[in-house]
mmCIF file of C-alpha atoms in Angstrom:
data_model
loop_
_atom_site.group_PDB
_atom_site.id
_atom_site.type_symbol
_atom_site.label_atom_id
_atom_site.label_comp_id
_atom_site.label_asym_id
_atom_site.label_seq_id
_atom_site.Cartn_x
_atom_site.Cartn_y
_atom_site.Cartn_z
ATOM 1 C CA UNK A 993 0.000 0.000 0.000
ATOM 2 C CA UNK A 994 1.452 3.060 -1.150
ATOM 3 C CA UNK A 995 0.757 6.429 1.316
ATOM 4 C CA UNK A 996 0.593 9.695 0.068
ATOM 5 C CA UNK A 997 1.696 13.166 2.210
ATOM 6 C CA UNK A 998 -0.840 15.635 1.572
ATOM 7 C CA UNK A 999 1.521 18.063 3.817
ATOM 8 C CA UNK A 1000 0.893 21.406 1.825
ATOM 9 C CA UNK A 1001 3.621 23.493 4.402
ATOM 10 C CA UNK A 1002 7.396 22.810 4.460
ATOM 11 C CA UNK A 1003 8.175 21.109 7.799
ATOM 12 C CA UNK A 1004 9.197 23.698 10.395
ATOM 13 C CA UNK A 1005 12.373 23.372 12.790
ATOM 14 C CA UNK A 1006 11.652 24.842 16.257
ATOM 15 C CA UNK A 1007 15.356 25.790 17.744
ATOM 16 C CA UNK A 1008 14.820 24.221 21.751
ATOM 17 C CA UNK A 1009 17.423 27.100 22.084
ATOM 18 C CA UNK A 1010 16.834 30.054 19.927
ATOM 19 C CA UNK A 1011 20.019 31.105 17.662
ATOM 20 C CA UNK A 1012 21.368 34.206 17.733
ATOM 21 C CA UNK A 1013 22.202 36.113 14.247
ATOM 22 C CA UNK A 1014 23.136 40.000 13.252
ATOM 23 C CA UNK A 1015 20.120 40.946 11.066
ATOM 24 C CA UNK A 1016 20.161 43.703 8.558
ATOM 25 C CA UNK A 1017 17.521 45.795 6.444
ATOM 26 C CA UNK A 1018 18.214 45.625 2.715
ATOM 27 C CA UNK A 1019 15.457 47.893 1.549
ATOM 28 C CA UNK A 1020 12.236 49.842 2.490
ATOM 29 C CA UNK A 1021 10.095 49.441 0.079
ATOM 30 C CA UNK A 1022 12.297 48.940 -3.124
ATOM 31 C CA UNK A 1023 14.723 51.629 -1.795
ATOM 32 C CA UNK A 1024 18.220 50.459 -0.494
ATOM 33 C CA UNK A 1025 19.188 51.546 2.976
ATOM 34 C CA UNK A 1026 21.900 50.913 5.357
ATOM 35 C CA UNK A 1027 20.983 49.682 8.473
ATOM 36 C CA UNK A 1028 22.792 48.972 11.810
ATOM 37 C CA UNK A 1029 23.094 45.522 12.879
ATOM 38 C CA UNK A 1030 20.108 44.153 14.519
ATOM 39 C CA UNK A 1031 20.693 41.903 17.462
ATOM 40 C CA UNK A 1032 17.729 38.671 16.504
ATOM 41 C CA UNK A 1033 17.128 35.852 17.441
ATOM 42 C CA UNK A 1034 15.898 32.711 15.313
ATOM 43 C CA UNK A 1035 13.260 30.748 16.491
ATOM 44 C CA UNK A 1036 12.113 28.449 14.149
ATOM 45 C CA UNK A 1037 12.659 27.787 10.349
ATOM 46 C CA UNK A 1038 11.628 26.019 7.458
ATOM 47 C CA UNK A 1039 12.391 25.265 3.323
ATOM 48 C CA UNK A 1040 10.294 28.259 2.959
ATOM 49 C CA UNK A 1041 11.189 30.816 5.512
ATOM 50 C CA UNK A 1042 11.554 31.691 9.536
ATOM 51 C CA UNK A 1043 10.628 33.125 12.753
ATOM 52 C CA UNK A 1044 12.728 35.710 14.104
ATOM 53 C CA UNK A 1045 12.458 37.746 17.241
ATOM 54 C CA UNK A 1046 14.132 40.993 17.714
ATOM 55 C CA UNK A 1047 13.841 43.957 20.657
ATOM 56 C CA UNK A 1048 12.875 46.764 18.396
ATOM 57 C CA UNK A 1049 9.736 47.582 16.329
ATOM 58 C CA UNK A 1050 10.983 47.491 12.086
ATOM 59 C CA UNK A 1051 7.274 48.910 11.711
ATOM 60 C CA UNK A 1052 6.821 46.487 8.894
ATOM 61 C CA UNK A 1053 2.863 46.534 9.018
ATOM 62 C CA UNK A 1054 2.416 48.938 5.829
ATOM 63 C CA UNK A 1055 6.488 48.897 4.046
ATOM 64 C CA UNK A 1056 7.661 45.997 1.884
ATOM 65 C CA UNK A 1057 11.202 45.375 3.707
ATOM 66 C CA UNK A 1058 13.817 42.715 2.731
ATOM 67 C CA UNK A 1059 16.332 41.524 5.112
ATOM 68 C CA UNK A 1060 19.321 39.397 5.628
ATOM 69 C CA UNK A 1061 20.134 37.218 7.830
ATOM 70 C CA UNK A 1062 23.778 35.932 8.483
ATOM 71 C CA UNK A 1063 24.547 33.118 11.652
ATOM 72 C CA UNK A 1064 25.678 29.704 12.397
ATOM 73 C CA UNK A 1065 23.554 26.888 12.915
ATOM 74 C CA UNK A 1066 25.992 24.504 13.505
ATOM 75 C CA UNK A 1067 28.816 24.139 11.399
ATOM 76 C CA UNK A 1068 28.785 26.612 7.761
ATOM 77 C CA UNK A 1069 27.851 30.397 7.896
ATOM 78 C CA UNK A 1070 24.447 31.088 6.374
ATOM 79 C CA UNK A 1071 23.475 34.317 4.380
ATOM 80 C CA UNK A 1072 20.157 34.257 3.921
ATOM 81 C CA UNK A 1073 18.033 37.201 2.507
ATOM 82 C CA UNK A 1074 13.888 37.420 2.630
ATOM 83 C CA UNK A 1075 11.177 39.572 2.829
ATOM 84 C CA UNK A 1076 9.402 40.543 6.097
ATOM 85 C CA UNK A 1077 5.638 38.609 5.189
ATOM 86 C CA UNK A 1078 4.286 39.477 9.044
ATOM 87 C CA UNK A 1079 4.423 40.612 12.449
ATOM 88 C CA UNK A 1080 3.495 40.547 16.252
ATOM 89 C CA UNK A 1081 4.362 41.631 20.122
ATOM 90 C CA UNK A 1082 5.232 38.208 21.987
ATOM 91 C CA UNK A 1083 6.324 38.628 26.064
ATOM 92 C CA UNK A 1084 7.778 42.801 25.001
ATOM 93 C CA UNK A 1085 9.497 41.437 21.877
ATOM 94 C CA UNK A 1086 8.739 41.469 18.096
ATOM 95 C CA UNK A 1087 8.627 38.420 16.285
ATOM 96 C CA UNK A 1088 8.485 38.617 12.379
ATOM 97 C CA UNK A 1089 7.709 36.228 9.915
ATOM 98 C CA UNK A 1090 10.628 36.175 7.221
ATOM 99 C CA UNK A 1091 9.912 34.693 3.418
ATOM 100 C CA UNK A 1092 13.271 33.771 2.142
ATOM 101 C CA UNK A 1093 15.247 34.009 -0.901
ATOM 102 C CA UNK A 1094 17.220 30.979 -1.271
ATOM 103 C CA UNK A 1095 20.641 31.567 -3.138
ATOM 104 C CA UNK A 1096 21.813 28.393 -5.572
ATOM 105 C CA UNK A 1097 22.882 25.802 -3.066
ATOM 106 C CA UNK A 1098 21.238 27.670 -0.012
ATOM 107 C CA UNK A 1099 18.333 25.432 -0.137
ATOM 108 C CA UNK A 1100 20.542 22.329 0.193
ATOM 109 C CA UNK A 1101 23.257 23.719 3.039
ATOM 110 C CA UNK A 1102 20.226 24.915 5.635
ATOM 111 C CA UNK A 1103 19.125 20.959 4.931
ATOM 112 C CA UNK A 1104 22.620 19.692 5.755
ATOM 113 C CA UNK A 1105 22.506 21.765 8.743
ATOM 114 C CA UNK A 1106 19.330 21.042 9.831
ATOM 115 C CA UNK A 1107 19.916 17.486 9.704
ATOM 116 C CA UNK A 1108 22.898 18.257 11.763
ATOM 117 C CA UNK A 1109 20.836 19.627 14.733
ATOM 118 C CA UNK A 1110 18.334 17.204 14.466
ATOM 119 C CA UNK A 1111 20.761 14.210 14.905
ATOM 120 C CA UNK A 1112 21.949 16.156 18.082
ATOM 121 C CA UNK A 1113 18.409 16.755 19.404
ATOM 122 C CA UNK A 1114 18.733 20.408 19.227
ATOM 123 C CA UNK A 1115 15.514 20.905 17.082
ATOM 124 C CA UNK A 1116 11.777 19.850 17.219
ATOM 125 C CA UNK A 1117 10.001 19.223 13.738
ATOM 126 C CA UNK A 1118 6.386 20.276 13.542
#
């Protein structure tokens, strides 16, 4: 017998300890800018994108803004870049939903490292 997944939603990677990563603002609505550092924190992922949590409001709610995203998961650096898709105020911080851009390959090293943290228990799939 032969099963098929219906999933429609990448599996997502909940971080038991939440990573921390320099995020920086690419552009406001089309525009380039150059932004500070942004002390985040990643709290979950997936093939399609991640939750991030950070101390300051971007005021995303009514601005297209695109992002990257440099840390290490476990073992290779990760750029990432995405756009900001939503937003919300969780225990006085502000978590952000991130769409990402994958760059040839990037798909295929966040796998390798997620399989990495899995194997050491470090992550819970949903």
């Amino acid at each position: 017998m032969i099963t098929h997944n219906r999933r429609k939603t990448p599996f997502r990677y909940v971080l038991k300890e939440p990573v921390p990563f320099a995020l920086h603002i690419l552009q406001v609505n089309g525009k380039n800018v150059h932004s500070k550092p942004i002390q985040a924190l990643l709290l979950d992922l997936s093939s399609a994108g991640c939750r991030l949590s950070v101390p300051v409001d971007i005021q995303a709610d009514h601005q297209e803004i695109r992002v990257s995203i440099h840390m290490l998961l476990h073992e290779e650096p990760l750029y990432l870049e995405g756009r900001l898709k939503w937003n919300r105020t969780e225990s006085g911080r502000y978590h952000y939903g991130v769409e990402i851009e994958f760059p040839p390959n990037g798909r295929d090293q966040l796998l390798r490292e997620l399989r990495i943290l899995a194997s050491k228990n470090k992550i819970i799939i949903t």
